[in-house]
Coordinates of C-alpha atoms in Angstrom, one line a residue:
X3 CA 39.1 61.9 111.2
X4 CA 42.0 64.4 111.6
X5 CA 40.7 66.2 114.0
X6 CA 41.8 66.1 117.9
X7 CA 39.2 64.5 119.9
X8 CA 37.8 66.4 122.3
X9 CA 39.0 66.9 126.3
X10 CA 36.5 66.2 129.0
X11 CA 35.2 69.1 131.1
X12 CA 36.9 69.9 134.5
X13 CA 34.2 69.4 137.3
X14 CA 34.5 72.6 139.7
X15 CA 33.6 71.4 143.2
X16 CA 32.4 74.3 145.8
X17 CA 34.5 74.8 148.6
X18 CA 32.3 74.3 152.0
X19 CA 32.3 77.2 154.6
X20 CA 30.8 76.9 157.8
X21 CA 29.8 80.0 160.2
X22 CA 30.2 78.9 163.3
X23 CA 27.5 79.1 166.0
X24 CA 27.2 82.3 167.8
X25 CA 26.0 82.4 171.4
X26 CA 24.1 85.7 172.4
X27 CA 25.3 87.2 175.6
X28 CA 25.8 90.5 177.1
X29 CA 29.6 90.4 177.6
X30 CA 32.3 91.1 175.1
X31 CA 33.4 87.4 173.8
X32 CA 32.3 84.2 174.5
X33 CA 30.7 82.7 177.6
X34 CA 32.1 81.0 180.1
X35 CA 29.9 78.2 179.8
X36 CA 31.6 77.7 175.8
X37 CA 35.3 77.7 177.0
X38 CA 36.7 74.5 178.3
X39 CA 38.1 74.8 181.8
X40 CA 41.0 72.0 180.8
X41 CA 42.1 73.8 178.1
X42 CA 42.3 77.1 179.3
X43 CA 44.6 76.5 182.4
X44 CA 48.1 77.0 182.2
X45 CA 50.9 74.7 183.0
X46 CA 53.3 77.0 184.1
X47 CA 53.9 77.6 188.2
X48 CA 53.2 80.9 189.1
X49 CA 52.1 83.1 192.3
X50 CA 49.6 86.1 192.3
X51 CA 52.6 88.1 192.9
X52 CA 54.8 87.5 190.4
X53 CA 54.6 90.2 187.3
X54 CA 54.0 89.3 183.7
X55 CA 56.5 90.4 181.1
X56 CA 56.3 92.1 177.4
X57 CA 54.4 90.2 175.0
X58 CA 56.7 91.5 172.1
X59 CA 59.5 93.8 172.8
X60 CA 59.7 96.5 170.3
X61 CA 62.1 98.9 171.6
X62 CA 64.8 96.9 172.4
X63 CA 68.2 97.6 171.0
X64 CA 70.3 94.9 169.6
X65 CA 73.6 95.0 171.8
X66 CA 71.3 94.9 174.7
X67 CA 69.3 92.0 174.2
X68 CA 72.1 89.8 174.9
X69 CA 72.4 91.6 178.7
X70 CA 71.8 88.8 181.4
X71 CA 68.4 90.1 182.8
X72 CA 66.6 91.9 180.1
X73 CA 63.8 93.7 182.1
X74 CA 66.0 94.5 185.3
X75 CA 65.4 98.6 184.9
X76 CA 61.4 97.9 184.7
X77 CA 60.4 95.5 186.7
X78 CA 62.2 94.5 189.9
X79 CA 61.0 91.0 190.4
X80 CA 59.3 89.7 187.3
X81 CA 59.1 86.3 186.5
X82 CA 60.6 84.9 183.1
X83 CA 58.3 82.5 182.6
X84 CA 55.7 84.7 180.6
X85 CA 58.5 86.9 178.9
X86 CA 59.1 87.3 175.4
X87 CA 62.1 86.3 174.3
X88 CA 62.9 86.7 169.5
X89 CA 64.7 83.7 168.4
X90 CA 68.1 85.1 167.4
X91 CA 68.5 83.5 164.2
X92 CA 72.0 84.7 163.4
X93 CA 73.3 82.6 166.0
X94 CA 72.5 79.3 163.9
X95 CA 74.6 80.7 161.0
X96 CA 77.9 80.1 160.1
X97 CA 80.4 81.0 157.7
X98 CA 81.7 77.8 155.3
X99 CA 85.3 79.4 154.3
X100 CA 86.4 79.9 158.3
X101 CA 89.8 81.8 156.4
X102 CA 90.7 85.3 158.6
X103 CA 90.1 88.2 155.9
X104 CA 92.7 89.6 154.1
X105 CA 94.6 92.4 155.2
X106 CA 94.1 95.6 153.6
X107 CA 96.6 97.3 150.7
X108 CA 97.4 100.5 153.3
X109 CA 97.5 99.7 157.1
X110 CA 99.2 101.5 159.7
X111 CA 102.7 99.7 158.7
X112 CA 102.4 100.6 154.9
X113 CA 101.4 103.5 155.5
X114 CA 104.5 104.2 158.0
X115 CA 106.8 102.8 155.5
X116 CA 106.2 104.3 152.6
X117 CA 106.9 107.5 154.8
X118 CA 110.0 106.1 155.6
X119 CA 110.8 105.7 152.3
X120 CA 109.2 109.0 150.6
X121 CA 111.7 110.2 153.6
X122 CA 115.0 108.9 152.3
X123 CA 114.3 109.5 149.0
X124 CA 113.9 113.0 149.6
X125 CA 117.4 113.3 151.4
X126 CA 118.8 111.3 149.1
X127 CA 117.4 112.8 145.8
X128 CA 117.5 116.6 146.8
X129 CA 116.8 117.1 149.8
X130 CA 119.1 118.1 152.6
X131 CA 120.6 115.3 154.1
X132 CA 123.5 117.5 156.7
X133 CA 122.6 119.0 159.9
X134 CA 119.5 120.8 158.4
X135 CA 117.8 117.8 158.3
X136 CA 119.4 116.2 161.8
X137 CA 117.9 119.9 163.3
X138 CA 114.6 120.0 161.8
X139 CA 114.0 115.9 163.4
X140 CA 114.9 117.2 166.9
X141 CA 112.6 119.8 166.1
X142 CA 109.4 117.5 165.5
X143 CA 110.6 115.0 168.0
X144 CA 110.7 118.2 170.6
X145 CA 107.2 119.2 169.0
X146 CA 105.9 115.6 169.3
X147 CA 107.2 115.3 173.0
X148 CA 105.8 118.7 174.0
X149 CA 102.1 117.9 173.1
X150 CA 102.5 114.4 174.8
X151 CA 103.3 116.2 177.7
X152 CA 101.0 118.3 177.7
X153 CA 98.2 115.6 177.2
X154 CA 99.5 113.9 179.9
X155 CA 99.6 117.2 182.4
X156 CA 95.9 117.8 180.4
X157 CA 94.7 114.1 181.9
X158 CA 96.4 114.3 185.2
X159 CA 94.6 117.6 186.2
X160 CA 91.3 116.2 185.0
X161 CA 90.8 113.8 187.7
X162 CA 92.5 116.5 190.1
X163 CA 90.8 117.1 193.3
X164 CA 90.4 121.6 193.2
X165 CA 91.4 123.0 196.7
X166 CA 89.9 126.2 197.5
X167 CA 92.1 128.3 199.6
X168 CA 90.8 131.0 202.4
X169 CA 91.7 134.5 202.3
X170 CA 94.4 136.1 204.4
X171 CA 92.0 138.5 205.2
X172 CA 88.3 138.9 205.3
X173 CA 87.4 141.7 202.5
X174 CA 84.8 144.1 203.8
X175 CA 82.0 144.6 201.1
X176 CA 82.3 148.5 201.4
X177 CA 86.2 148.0 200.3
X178 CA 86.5 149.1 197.0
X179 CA 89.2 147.9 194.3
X180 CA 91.2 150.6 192.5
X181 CA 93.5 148.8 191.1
X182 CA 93.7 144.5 189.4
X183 CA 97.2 143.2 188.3
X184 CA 97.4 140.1 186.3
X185 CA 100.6 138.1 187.6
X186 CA 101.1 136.3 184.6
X187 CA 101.9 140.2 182.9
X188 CA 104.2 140.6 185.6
X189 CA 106.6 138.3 185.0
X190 CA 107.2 140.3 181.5
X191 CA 108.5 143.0 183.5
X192 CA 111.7 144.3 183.1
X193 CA 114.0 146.9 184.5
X194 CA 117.3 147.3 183.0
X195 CA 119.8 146.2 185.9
X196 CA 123.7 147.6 184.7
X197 CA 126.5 148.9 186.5
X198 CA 125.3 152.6 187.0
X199 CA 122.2 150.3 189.0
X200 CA 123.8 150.4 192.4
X201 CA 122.6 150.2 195.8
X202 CA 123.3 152.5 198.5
X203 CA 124.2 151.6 202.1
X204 CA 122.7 154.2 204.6
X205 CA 122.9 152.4 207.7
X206 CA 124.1 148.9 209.8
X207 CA 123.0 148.0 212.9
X208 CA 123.7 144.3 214.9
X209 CA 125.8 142.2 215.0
X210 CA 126.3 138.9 213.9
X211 CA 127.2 135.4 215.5
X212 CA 129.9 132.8 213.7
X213 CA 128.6 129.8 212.3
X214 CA 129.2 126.4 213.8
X215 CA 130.8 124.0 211.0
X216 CA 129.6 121.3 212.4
X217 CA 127.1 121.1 211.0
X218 CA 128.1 120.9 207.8
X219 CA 129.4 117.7 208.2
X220 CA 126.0 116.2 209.6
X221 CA 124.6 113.3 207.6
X222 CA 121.7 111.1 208.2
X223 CA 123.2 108.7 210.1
X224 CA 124.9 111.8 212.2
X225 CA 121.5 113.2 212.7
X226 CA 120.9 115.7 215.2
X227 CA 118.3 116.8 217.2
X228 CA 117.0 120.4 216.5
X229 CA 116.5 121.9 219.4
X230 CA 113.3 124.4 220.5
X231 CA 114.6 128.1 221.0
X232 CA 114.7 129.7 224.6
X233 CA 113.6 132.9 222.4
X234 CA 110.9 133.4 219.5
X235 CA 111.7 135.5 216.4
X236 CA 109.7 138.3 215.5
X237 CA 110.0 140.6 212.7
X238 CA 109.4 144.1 213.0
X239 CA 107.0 145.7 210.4
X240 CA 107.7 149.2 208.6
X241 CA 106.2 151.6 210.3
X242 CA 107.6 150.4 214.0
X243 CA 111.4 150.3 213.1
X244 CA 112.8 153.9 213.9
X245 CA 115.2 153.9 211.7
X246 CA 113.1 153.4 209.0
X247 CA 110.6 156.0 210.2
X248 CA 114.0 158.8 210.9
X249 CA 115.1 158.0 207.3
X250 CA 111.7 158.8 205.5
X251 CA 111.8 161.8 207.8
X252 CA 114.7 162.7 206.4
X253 CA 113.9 162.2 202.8
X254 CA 116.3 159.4 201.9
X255 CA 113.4 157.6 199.6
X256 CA 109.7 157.6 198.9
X257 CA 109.0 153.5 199.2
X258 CA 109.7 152.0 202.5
X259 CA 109.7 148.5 203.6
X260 CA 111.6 145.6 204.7
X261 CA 112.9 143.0 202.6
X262 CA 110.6 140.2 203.0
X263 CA 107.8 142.8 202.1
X264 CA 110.0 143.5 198.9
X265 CA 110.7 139.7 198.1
X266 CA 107.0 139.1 198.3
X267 CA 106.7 141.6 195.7
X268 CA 109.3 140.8 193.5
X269 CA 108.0 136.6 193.3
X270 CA 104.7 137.4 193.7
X271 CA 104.0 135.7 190.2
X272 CA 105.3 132.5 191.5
X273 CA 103.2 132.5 194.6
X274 CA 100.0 130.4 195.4
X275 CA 98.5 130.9 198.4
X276 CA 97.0 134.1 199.8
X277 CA 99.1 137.2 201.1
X278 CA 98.5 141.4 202.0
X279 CA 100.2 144.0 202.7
X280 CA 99.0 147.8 204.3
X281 CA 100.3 150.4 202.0
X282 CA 100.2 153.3 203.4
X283 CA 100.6 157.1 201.0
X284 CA 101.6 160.1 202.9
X285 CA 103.2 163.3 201.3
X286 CA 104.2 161.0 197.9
X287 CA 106.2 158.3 200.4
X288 CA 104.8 154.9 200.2
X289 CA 104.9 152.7 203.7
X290 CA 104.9 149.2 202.9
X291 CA 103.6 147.1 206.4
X292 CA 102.3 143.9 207.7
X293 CA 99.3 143.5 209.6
X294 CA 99.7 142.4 213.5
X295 CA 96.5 139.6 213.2
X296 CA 98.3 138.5 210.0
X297 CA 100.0 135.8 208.9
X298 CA 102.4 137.1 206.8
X299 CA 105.7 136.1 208.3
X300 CA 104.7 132.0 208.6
X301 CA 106.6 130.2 205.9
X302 CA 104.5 127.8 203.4
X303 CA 105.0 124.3 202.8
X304 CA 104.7 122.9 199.6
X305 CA 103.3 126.1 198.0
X306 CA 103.9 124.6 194.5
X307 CA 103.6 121.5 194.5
X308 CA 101.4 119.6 192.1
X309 CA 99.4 117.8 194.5
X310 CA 97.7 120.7 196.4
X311 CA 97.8 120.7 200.5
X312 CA 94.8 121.1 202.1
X313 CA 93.6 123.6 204.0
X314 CA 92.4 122.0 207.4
X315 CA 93.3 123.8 210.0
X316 CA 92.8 120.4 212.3
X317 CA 94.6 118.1 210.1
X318 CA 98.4 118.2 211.2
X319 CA 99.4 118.1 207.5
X320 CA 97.7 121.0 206.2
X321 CA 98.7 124.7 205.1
X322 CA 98.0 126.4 208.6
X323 CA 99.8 124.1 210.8
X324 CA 102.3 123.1 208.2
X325 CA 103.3 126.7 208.1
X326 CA 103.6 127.2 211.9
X327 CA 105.8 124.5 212.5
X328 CA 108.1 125.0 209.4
X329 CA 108.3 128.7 210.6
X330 CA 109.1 127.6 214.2
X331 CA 112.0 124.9 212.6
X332 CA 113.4 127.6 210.9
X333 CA 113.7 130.0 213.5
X334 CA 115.6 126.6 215.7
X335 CA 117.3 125.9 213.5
X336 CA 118.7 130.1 212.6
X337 CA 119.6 129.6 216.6
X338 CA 121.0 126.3 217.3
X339 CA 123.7 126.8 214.4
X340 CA 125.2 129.9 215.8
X341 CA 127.8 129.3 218.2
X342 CA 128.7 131.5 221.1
X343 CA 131.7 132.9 219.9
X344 CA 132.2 136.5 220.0
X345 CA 130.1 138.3 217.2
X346 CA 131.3 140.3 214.7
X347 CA 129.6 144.0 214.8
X348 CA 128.5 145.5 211.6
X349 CA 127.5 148.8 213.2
X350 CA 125.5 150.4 216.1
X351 CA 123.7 148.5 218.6
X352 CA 120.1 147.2 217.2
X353 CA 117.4 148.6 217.8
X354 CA 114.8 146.3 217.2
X355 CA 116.6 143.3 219.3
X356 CA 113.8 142.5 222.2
X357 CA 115.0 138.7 223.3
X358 CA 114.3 137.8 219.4
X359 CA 116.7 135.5 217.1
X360 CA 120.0 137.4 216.6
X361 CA 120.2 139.6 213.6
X362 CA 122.1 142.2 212.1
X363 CA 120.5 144.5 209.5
X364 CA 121.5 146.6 206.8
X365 CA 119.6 149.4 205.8
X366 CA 119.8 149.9 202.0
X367 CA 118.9 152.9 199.1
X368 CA 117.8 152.0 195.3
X369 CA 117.4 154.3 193.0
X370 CA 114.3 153.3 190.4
X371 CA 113.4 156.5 188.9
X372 CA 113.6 160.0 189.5
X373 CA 109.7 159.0 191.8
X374 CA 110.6 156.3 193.3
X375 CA 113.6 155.2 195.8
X376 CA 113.2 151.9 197.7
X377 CA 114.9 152.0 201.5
X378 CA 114.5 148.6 202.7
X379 CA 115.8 146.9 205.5
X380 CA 117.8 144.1 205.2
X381 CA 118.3 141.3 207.7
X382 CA 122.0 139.2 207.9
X383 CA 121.9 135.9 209.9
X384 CA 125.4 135.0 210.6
X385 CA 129.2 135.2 209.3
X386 CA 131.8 131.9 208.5
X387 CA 135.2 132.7 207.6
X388 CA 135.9 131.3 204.0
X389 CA 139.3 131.6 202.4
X390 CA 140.7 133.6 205.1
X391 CA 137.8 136.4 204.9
X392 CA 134.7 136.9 206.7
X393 CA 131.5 135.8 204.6
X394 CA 127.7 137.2 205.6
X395 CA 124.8 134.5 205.8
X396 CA 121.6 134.1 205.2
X397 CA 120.8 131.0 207.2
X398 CA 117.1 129.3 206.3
X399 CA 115.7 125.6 207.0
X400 CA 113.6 123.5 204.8
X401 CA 110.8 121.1 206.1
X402 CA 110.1 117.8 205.9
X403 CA 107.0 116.5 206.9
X404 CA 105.8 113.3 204.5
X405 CA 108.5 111.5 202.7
X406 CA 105.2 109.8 200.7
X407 CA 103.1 113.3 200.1
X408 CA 106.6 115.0 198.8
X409 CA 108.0 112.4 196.6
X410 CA 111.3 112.1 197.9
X411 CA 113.1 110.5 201.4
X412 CA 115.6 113.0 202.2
X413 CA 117.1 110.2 204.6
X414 CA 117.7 107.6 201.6
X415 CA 118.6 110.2 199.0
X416 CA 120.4 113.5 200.3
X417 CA 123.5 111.8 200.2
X418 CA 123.5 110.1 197.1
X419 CA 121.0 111.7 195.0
X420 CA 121.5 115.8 196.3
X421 CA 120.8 117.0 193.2
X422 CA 117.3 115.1 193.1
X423 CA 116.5 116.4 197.0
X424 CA 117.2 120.2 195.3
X425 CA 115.2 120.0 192.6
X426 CA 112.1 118.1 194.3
X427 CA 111.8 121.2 196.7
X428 CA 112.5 123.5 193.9
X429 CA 109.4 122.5 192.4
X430 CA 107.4 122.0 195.7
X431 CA 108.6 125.1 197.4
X432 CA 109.3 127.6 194.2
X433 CA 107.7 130.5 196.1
X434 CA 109.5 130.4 199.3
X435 CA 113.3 129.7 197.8
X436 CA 112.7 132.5 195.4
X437 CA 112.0 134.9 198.3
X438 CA 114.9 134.0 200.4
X439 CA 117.1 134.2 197.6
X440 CA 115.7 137.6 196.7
X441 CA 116.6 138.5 200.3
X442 CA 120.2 137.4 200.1
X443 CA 120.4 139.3 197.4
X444 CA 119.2 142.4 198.6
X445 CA 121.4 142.3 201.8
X446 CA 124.5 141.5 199.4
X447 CA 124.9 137.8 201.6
X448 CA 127.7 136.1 200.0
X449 CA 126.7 132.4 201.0
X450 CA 123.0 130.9 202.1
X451 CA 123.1 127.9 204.0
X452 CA 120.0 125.8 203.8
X453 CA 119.2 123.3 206.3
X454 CA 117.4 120.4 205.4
X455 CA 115.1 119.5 209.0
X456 CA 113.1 116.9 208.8
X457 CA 110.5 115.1 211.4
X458 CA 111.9 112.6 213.6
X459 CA 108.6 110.6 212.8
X460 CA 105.9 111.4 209.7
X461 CA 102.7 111.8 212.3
X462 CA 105.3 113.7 215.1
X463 CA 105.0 117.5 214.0
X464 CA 106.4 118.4 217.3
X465 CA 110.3 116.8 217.3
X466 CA 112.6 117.2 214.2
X467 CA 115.9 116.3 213.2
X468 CA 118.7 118.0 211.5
X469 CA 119.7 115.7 208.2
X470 CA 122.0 118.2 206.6
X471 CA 123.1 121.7 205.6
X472 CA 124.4 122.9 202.3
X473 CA 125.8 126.0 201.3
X474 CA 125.2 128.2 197.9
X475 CA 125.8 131.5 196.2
X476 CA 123.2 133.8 195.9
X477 CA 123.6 134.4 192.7
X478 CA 124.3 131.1 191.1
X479 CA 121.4 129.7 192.9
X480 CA 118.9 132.8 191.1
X481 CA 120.5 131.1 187.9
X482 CA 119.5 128.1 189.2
X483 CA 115.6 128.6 190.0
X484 CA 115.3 131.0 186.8
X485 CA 115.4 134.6 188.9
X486 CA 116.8 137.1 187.2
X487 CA 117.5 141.0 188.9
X488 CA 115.9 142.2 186.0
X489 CA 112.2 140.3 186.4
X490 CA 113.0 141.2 190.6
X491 CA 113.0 145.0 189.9
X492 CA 111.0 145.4 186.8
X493 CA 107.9 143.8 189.1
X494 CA 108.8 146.2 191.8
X495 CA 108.7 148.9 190.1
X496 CA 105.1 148.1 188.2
X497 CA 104.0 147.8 192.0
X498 CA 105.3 151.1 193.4
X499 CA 104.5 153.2 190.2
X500 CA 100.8 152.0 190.2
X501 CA 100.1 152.7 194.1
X502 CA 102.3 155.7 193.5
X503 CA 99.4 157.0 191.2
X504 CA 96.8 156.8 193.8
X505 CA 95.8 159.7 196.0
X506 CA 96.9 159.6 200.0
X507 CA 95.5 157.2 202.0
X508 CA 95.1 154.0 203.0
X509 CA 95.6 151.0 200.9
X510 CA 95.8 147.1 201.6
X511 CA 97.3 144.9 198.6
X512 CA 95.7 141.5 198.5
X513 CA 97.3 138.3 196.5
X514 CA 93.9 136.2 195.5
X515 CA 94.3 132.4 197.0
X516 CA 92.8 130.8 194.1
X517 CA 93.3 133.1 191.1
X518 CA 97.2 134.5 189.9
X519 CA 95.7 138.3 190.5
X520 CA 97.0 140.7 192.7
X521 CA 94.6 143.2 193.6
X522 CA 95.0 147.0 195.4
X523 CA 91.6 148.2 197.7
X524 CA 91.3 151.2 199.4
X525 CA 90.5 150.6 203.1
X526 CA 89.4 153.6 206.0
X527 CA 92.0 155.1 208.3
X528 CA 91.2 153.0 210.7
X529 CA 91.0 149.6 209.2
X530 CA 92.6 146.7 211.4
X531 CA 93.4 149.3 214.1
X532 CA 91.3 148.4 217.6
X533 CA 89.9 144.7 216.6
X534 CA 88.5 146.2 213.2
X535 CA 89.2 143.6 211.2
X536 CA 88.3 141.1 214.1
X537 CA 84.9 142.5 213.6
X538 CA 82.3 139.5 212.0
X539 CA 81.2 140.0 208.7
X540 CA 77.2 141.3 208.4

């Protein structure tokens, strides 16, 4: 038979399925008679107080599941036991070929090379390969450098602490402003300063005492003690000097004011902390003064520095008693360097002498424009003979207080390293040289001598020491700190021309403490006369 034979049946055997025995009870799940109590208990320790974990954590990231305690935001003292931890499976693998990868065609020193290259073939093929090309990299390295710098300065004042400075005086809510000046458009000002620009002396008066050389040969190591004055210097305002007052009688001028008042003006735009002035508009004359409760004549300390001085008035380094002792060491130090030699008289007897710090003053005209002519008084300190002929001074002192919060040890370095000592106050104390080199310049000085006093011990504000004195020409040193006659006068004049607009009355110019704004309100007749502005604020 050719057929296949035939293939037994498959049996198919019926899988069994039991249904378990169901208990009927009135709970949700089984008894507690069906469970077995052996089984049921767990084998790990625990207390009633201790808190269960997450059954499955869902929401947990993947960089913070390796974190040492995993549930230490939620649930302060949780026990580990019943947490649920994922078994990380990629810590079991590992790579076979344990090779480090290969480095790719264009990294950072490709790249830089082929610019290199691209570079030299350009100067070499075409391009220009003489000082255009030696001027255009200074360029981008000068580019390059400035933006550093200015990152850097960016990250420095990030982390900067912002000191708030108080007013110079308290502005009454019924003053109202007339007039804003941004400082920063001041210091485009410019008045065209030529040889037809001359001033005009009207009067002298004082006389002035010879300088004791010295001290220019004091050093550190021949320190000397400054010495307290047996008289205190006061400077009289505008509208108290009688000569002042007979020449605007007499129409010699329309703006009056002293030369301090005119120097605050004039660097204005490089000043920080708060100042004010009462103007005062009669008959078209403006009367610059000072206000007798006001701080006005107290010398700062570190005005510009870039670590800003606080303003406690407890704390023995901060702006209000840092200004009344470096005013006090100047005035010492004005005194103790004048000998007691005959003085040299520049004209009539002075007026304004009352036991103060010897002075002789020089009362000079400018001519602006055909409305305004400035008469300010200018102040002389003393005279040294220099090359056989007598040369005025303008004697100031600088102040030391913290060798660490300054930057610089004027006892290690004003020997060696003068030129550093300069500079280091030029930049902390830009505002203050600027004035008294204005001054000079106004009162035609021919030398300043700056004194360099210093404390004889950091935390001892009340003894100081003389380190040194060092001489300079007014005008070289306005090179020197950037001051130019034609900024000085060109701000002046913006000033005077813009209170010169206002109708007659009473005025009080404000520098803002914290913002570079100078602003002009109009005050009542009687503002700061009879305790007015020692009235409390409502």
């Amino acid at each position: 038979d050719l057929r296949a034979p035939l293939q037994p049946a498959r049996r198919t055997v019926a899988m069994g399925f039991t249904i378990p025995q169901i208990q009927e009870t009135d709970s949700w799940g089984p008894s507690a008679d069906a469970v077995d109590a052996d089984k049921a208990l767990t084998y790990a320790p625990f207390t009633r107080s201790d808190k269960f974990g997450r059954a499955a954590d869902w929401n947990q990231t993947g960089y913070a599941k390796f974190g040492g305690n995993r549930y230490s935001s939620g649930q302060g003292g949780a026990s580990t036991v019943f947490n649920f931890f994922a078994n990380d499976d990629d810590a079991e693998f590992s790579l076979v070929d344990n090779k480090p990868a290969p480095r790719t065609r264009f990294g950072a020193k490709r790249f830089q090379q082929r610019n290199f290259m691209r570079r030299d073939q350009t100067a070499f093929v075409g391009g220009d390969v003489g000082q255009g090309a030696t001027r255009e990299r200074a360029r981008q390295q000068r580019m390059q450098s400035k933006k550093s710098q200015q990152w850097n300065t960016w990250a420095y004042n990030r982390n900067r602490d912002v000191v708030t400075y108080t007013s110079s005086v308290d502005i009454r809510p019924e003053w109202s402003v007339l007039d804003q000046m941004q400082l920063s458009e001041l210091t485009k000002a410019r008045f065209p300063v030529d040889k037809d620009f001359a001033h005009k002396d009207l009067e002298q008066r004082g006389a002035l005492r010879w300088f004791d050389k010295s001290f220019d040969r004091v050093t550190p190591k021949l320190e000397r003690d400054l010495v307290r004055p047996k008289s205190s210097s006061y400077h009289t305002t505008t509208s108290d000097d009688p000569t002042l007052m007979r020449l605007a009688e007499e129409g010699k001028g329309t703006v009056f004011a002293t030369d301090q008042m005119v120097a605050a003006i004039m660097c204005a735009a490089r000043s920080v902390y708060g100042w004010d002035l009462v103007v005062t508009k009669r008959d078209g004359k403006l009367i610059f003064d000072k206000r007798d409760e006001g701080a006005f004549d107290l010398l700062t300390v570190s005005e510009t520095a870039q670590d800003a001085i606080t303003d406690d008035k407890e704390n023995i380094n901060g702006v209000p008693q840092l200004s009344r002792e470096s005013t006090a060491a100047n005035d010492a130090y004005a005194q103790q360097v004048l000998g007691d030699e005959p003085p040299v008289r520049l004209g009539e007897a002075d007026e304004l002498a009352q036991g103060s710090v010897p002075s002789a003053y020089k009362y000079r005209a400018w001519r602006l424009s055909d409305a305004i002519t400035l008469v300010a008084r200018c102040e002389l300190n003393g005279v040294t003979e220099t090359k056989g002929a007598n040369a005025t001074l303008c004697v100031k002192a600088l102040t030391e207080f913290d060798s660490k919060v300054t930057g610089m040890d004027w006892r290690s370095k004003i020997e060696t390293q003068r030129g550093a000592v300069i500079a280091t106050e030029l930049k902390n104390n830009a505002n203050k040289l600027a004035k008294w080199t204005c001054c000079a310049l106004l009162a035609g000085a021919d030398i300043m001598k700056l004194g360099f006093v210093s404390r004889a011990h950091p935390k001892d504000p009340a003894n100081h020491v003389i380190l040194n004195t060092q001489s300079y020409k007014p005008k070289d040193f306005a090179q020197q700190i950037n001051l130019t006659e034609a900024n000085m006068w060109g701000v002046f004049k913006a000033v005077a021309e813009t209170t010169m607009k206002l109708p007659d009355g009473k005025y009080l110019l404000v520098k803002d403490p914290n913002k570079p704004t100078l602003r002009t309100y109009e005050v009542p007749e009687d503002a700061f006369d009879d305790g007015y502005s020692k009235e409390p604020l409502e």
